[in-house]
PDB file of C-alpha atoms in Angstrom:
ATOM      1  CA  MET V   1     104.687 100.060 126.449  1.00  0.00           C
ATOM      2  CA  ALA V   2     106.235 101.888 129.395  1.00  0.00           C
ATOM      3  CA  ALA V   3     102.899 101.722 131.222  1.00  0.00           C
ATOM      4  CA  ALA V   4     103.015  97.935 130.797  1.00  0.00           C
ATOM      5  CA  GLY V   5     106.508  97.811 132.280  1.00  0.00           C
ATOM      6  CA  ALA V   6     108.443  97.412 129.032  1.00  0.00           C
ATOM      7  CA  GLU V   7     111.292  99.716 128.083  1.00  0.00           C
ATOM      8  CA  VAL V   8     110.989 101.216 124.596  1.00  0.00           C
ATOM      9  CA  ALA V   9     114.457 101.103 123.040  1.00  0.00           C
ATOM     10  CA  PHE V  10     113.582 102.080 119.459  1.00  0.00           C
ATOM     11  CA  VAL V  11     111.100 104.536 117.963  1.00  0.00           C
ATOM     12  CA  PRO V  12     111.390 105.140 114.211  1.00  0.00           C
ATOM     13  CA  LEU V  13     111.558 108.712 112.941  1.00  0.00           C
ATOM     14  CA  GLY V  14     109.755 110.328 110.030  1.00  0.00           C
ATOM     15  CA  GLU V  15     107.296 108.358 107.956  1.00  0.00           C
ATOM     16  CA  SER V  16     105.152 105.981 109.952  1.00  0.00           C
ATOM     17  CA  SER V  17     105.228 102.789 107.929  1.00  0.00           C
ATOM     18  CA  ALA V  18     106.383  99.216 108.281  1.00  0.00           C
ATOM     19  CA  ALA V  19     108.980  99.697 105.538  1.00  0.00           C
ATOM     20  CA  ALA V  20     110.459 102.770 107.256  1.00  0.00           C
ATOM     21  CA  MET V  21     110.514 100.977 110.597  1.00  0.00           C
ATOM     22  CA  ALA V  22     112.315  97.952 109.143  1.00  0.00           C
ATOM     23  CA  ALA V  23     114.843 100.080 107.271  1.00  0.00           C
ATOM     24  CA  GLN V  24     115.647 102.230 110.295  1.00  0.00           C
ATOM     25  CA  TRP V  25     115.871  99.284 112.667  1.00  0.00           C
ATOM     26  CA  CYS V  26     118.256  97.424 110.350  1.00  0.00           C
ATOM     27  CA  ALA V  27     120.488 100.472 109.868  1.00  0.00           C
ATOM     28  CA  GLY V  28     123.635  99.951 111.931  1.00  0.00           C
ATOM     29  CA  ARG V  29     122.649  96.473 113.094  1.00  0.00           C
ATOM     30  CA  THR V  30     123.874  93.121 111.880  1.00  0.00           C
ATOM     31  CA  PRO V  31     121.977  89.842 112.057  1.00  0.00           C
ATOM     32  CA  ALA V  32     124.769  88.327 114.163  1.00  0.00           C
ATOM     33  CA  GLY V  33     124.629  91.139 116.722  1.00  0.00           C
ATOM     34  CA  ALA V  34     120.878  91.561 116.893  1.00  0.00           C
ATOM     35  CA  GLY V  35     119.776  88.167 118.180  1.00  0.00           C
ATOM     36  CA  ARG V  36     116.223  86.983 117.538  1.00  0.00           C
ATOM     37  CA  SER V  37     113.500  89.486 116.691  1.00  0.00           C
ATOM     38  CA  LEU V  38     109.852  89.069 117.621  1.00  0.00           C
ATOM     39  CA  VAL V  39     107.430  90.911 115.334  1.00  0.00           C
ATOM     40  CA  VAL V  40     104.059  91.333 117.028  1.00  0.00           C
ATOM     41  CA  ARG V  41     101.211  92.330 114.703  1.00  0.00           C
ATOM     42  CA  SER V  42      97.537  91.994 113.916  1.00  0.00           C
ATOM     43  CA  ASP V  43      96.070  89.362 111.656  1.00  0.00           C
ATOM     44  CA  LEU V  44      95.414  92.016 108.991  1.00  0.00           C
ATOM     45  CA  ALA V  45      98.879  93.579 108.991  1.00  0.00           C
ATOM     46  CA  THR V  46     101.147  92.697 106.119  1.00  0.00           C
ATOM     47  CA  ALA V  47     104.388  90.869 106.809  1.00  0.00           C
ATOM     48  CA  VAL V  48     106.561  93.774 105.617  1.00  0.00           C
ATOM     49  CA  ILE V  49     108.713  94.015 108.751  1.00  0.00           C
ATOM     50  CA  SER V  50     109.237  90.290 109.293  1.00  0.00           C
ATOM     51  CA  ASP V  51     109.858  89.695 105.577  1.00  0.00           C
ATOM     52  CA  GLU V  52     112.384  92.543 105.345  1.00  0.00           C
ATOM     53  CA  LEU V  53     114.250  91.382 108.451  1.00  0.00           C
ATOM     54  CA  ALA V  54     114.352  87.807 107.168  1.00  0.00           C
ATOM     55  CA  LEU V  55     115.582  88.953 103.737  1.00  0.00           C
ATOM     56  CA  ARG V  56     118.422  90.793 105.479  1.00  0.00           C
ATOM     57  CA  GLY V  57     119.369  87.652 107.407  1.00  0.00           C
ATOM     58  CA  PHE V  58     117.869  88.449 110.809  1.00  0.00           C
ATOM     59  CA  ALA V  59     116.287  85.658 112.870  1.00  0.00           C
ATOM     60  CA  VAL V  60     112.573  86.474 113.087  1.00  0.00           C
ATOM     61  CA  ASP V  61     109.573  85.077 114.916  1.00  0.00           C
ATOM     62  CA  VAL V  62     106.070  86.412 114.261  1.00  0.00           C
ATOM     63  CA  CYS V  63     103.228  86.570 116.763  1.00  0.00           C
ATOM     64  CA  ILE V  64      99.686  87.417 115.709  1.00  0.00           C
ATOM     65  CA  ALA V  65      98.692  89.337 118.827  1.00  0.00           C
ATOM     66  CA  TYR V  66      95.113  90.157 117.922  1.00  0.00           C
ATOM     67  CA  ARG V  67      92.448  89.592 115.336  1.00  0.00           C
ATOM     68  CA  THR V  68      90.340  92.405 113.984  1.00  0.00           C
ATOM     69  CA  VAL V  69      86.621  91.703 114.189  1.00  0.00           C
ATOM     70  CA  GLY V  70      84.157  94.178 112.716  1.00  0.00           C
ATOM     71  CA  VAL V  71      81.160  95.270 114.745  1.00  0.00           C
ATOM     72  CA  ASP V  72      78.040  96.384 112.934  1.00  0.00           C
ATOM     73  CA  LEU V  73      77.059 100.011 113.256  1.00  0.00           C
ATOM     74  CA  PRO V  74      73.694 100.678 114.840  1.00  0.00           C
ATOM     75  CA  ASP V  75      71.065 100.825 112.055  1.00  0.00           C
ATOM     76  CA  GLU V  76      70.368 104.481 112.891  1.00  0.00           C
ATOM     77  CA  VAL V  77      74.020 105.490 112.426  1.00  0.00           C
ATOM     78  CA  ALA V  78      74.319 103.587 109.130  1.00  0.00           C
ATOM     79  CA  ALA V  79      71.138 105.282 107.898  1.00  0.00           C
ATOM     80  CA  GLN V  80      72.433 108.716 108.925  1.00  0.00           C
ATOM     81  CA  LEU V  81      75.701 108.101 107.075  1.00  0.00           C
ATOM     82  CA  GLN V  82      73.848 106.978 103.955  1.00  0.00           C
ATOM     83  CA  ALA V  83      71.554 110.028 104.192  1.00  0.00           C
ATOM     84  CA  GLY V  84      74.491 112.388 104.615  1.00  0.00           C
ATOM     85  CA  THR V  85      73.375 113.769 107.973  1.00  0.00           C
ATOM     86  CA  ILE V  86      76.701 112.953 109.637  1.00  0.00           C
ATOM     87  CA  ASP V  87      79.283 115.620 108.802  1.00  0.00           C
ATOM     88  CA  VAL V  88      82.615 113.804 109.107  1.00  0.00           C
ATOM     89  CA  VAL V  89      83.943 110.261 109.398  1.00  0.00           C
ATOM     90  CA  LEU V  90      87.363 109.597 110.927  1.00  0.00           C
ATOM     91  CA  LEU V  91      89.307 106.701 109.445  1.00  0.00           C
ATOM     92  CA  THR V  92      92.045 105.453 111.738  1.00  0.00           C
ATOM     93  CA  SER V  93      93.065 102.326 109.822  1.00  0.00           C
ATOM     94  CA  LEU V  94      92.462 100.248 106.734  1.00  0.00           C
ATOM     95  CA  SER V  95      90.279  97.869 108.753  1.00  0.00           C
ATOM     96  CA  VAL V  96      88.012 100.757 109.797  1.00  0.00           C
ATOM     97  CA  ALA V  97      87.729 101.876 106.160  1.00  0.00           C
ATOM     98  CA  ARG V  98      86.931  98.318 105.047  1.00  0.00           C
ATOM     99  CA  GLU V  99      84.212  97.962 107.660  1.00  0.00           C
ATOM    100  CA  LEU V 100      82.693 101.325 106.767  1.00  0.00           C
ATOM    101  CA  ARG V 101      82.632 100.355 103.086  1.00  0.00           C
ATOM    102  CA  ARG V 102      81.143  96.938 103.875  1.00  0.00           C
ATOM    103  CA  GLN V 103      78.437  98.312 106.126  1.00  0.00           C
ATOM    104  CA  VAL V 104      77.514 101.601 104.460  1.00  0.00           C
ATOM    105  CA  GLY V 105      78.884 101.513 100.919  1.00  0.00           C
ATOM    106  CA  ALA V 106      79.611 104.787  99.169  1.00  0.00           C
ATOM    107  CA  LEU V 107      79.158 107.914 101.267  1.00  0.00           C
ATOM    108  CA  PRO V 108      77.265 110.974 100.057  1.00  0.00           C
ATOM    109  CA  ALA V 109      79.577 113.766  98.862  1.00  0.00           C
ATOM    110  CA  ARG V 110      78.617 116.023 101.788  1.00  0.00           C
ATOM    111  CA  VAL V 111      80.084 113.556 104.339  1.00  0.00           C
ATOM    112  CA  ARG V 112      83.743 114.497 104.786  1.00  0.00           C
ATOM    113  CA  VAL V 113      86.230 111.689 105.309  1.00  0.00           C
ATOM    114  CA  ALA V 114      89.312 112.442 107.425  1.00  0.00           C
ATOM    115  CA  SER V 115      92.234 110.049 107.675  1.00  0.00           C
ATOM    116  CA  ILE V 116      94.871 109.495 110.348  1.00  0.00           C
ATOM    117  CA  GLY V 117      97.721 109.340 107.829  1.00  0.00           C
ATOM    118  CA  PRO V 118      98.845 108.874 104.226  1.00  0.00           C
ATOM    119  CA  GLY V 119      98.715 105.073 104.312  1.00  0.00           C
ATOM    120  CA  THR V 120      95.118 105.073 105.508  1.00  0.00           C
ATOM    121  CA  THR V 121      94.279 107.790 102.964  1.00  0.00           C
ATOM    122  CA  ARG V 122      95.763 105.699 100.150  1.00  0.00           C
ATOM    123  CA  ASP V 123      93.875 102.600 101.323  1.00  0.00           C
ATOM    124  CA  ALA V 124      90.594 104.506 101.736  1.00  0.00           C
ATOM    125  CA  GLU V 125      90.876 105.986  98.254  1.00  0.00           C
ATOM    126  CA  ARG V 126      91.474 102.495  96.842  1.00  0.00           C
ATOM    127  CA  LEU V 127      88.192 101.517  98.505  1.00  0.00           C
ATOM    128  CA  GLY V 128      86.440 104.398  96.736  1.00  0.00           C
ATOM    129  CA  PHE V 129      86.333 107.020  99.493  1.00  0.00           C
ATOM    130  CA  THR V 130      87.203 110.635  98.797  1.00  0.00           C
ATOM    131  CA  VAL V 131      89.452 111.745 101.645  1.00  0.00           C
ATOM    132  CA  ALA V 132      89.032 115.426 102.513  1.00  0.00           C
ATOM    133  CA  HIS V 133      91.778 115.643 105.123  1.00  0.00           C
ATOM    134  CA  THR V 134      94.888 113.639 106.001  1.00  0.00           C
ATOM    135  CA  ALA V 135      96.469 114.243 109.408  1.00  0.00           C
ATOM    136  CA  ARG V 136      99.976 115.691 109.367  1.00  0.00           C
ATOM    137  CA  THR V 137     100.942 113.668 112.441  1.00  0.00           C
ATOM    138  CA  GLN V 138      99.603 110.140 112.794  1.00  0.00           C
ATOM    139  CA  SER V 139      97.593 110.255 115.988  1.00  0.00           C
ATOM    140  CA  VAL V 140      93.922 110.599 116.783  1.00  0.00           C
ATOM    141  CA  ASP V 141      94.666 113.646 118.958  1.00  0.00           C
ATOM    142  CA  ALA V 142      96.488 115.350 116.077  1.00  0.00           C
ATOM    143  CA  LEU V 143      93.741 114.510 113.607  1.00  0.00           C
ATOM    144  CA  LEU V 144      91.078 115.954 115.907  1.00  0.00           C
ATOM    145  CA  ALA V 145      93.146 119.074 116.618  1.00  0.00           C
ATOM    146  CA  GLU V 146      93.721 119.662 112.910  1.00  0.00           C
ATOM    147  CA  LEU V 147      90.034 119.285 112.136  1.00  0.00           C
ATOM    148  CA  ASP V 148      89.104 121.594 115.022  1.00  0.00           C
ATOM    149  CA  ALA V 149      91.582 124.227 113.803  1.00  0.00           C
ATOM    150  CA  ARG V 150      90.326 124.224 110.221  1.00  0.00           C
ATOM    151  CA  ASP V 151      88.192 127.023 108.872  1.00  0.00           C
ATOM    152  CA  PRO V 152      84.992 125.160 107.878  1.00  0.00           C
ATOM    153  CA  SER V 153      84.679 127.314 104.751  1.00  0.00           C
ATOM    154  CA  ALA V 154      88.269 126.619 103.605  1.00  0.00           C
ATOM    155  CA  ALA V 155      88.975 124.346 100.687  1.00  0.00           C
ATOM    156  CA  VAL V 156      90.264 120.932 101.668  1.00  0.00           C
ATOM    157  CA  SER V 157      93.393 119.488 100.077  1.00  0.00           C
ATOM    158  CA  THR V 158      93.033 115.874  98.996  1.00  0.00           C
ATOM    159  CA  ASP V 159      96.744 115.592  98.181  1.00  0.00           C
ATOM    160  CA  PRO V 160      98.279 113.353 100.897  1.00  0.00           C
ATOM    161  CA  ALA V 161     101.769 114.725 100.154  1.00  0.00           C
ATOM    162  CA  ALA V 162     100.541 118.255 100.870  1.00  0.00           C
ATOM    163  CA  ALA V 163      98.815 117.125 104.033  1.00  0.00           C
ATOM    164  CA  THR V 164     101.838 115.255 105.357  1.00  0.00           C
ATOM    165  CA  ASN V 165     104.607 117.829 105.069  1.00  0.00           C
ATOM    166  CA  GLY V 166     106.108 116.129 102.030  1.00  0.00           C
ATOM    167  CA  GLY V 167     105.641 112.648 103.426  1.00  0.00           C
ATOM    168  CA  GLN V 168     107.369 113.297 106.769  1.00  0.00           C
ATOM    169  CA  GLU V 169     105.140 111.720 109.376  1.00  0.00           C
ATOM    170  CA  GLY V 170     105.229 111.861 113.126  1.00  0.00           C
ATOM    171  CA  THR V 171     104.862 108.993 115.538  1.00  0.00           C
ATOM    172  CA  PRO V 172     102.827 105.893 114.667  1.00  0.00           C
TER     173      PRO V 172
END
């Protein structure tokens, strides 16, 4: 945001979720003192923030800023995934997991699935994926660093609570 010339006045702490963001933003604010709120989101995002603000009496406008459009994998990549010759798949969102499931189906057991955070892990597991690693801090850089630091022979925890320091997440 700063690079685009906007000042960031609020960054939620802890768990990176819409519910946590809404709860923290509302803490210490009143609808009368807050003015109108603009919630900018994707077409696939749930209305958790705008609904919570509205339920608490805040004036809310919603803008769908972008639409998620899946792009087909090259046939060769899809075939390699189905054959199990790709070692790891990184899931960075529910929409990525949905597209992978739509295009490839179930993955062979030898293909490890790594997730950017507990929400994506939960969503991926609901889609039938077995998630081998959940990032402790929700960023692509953190996910890659954690995977790079892992001992390849070490057992992988599939418990998102264990992989997220008891549910305490970093930045979104």
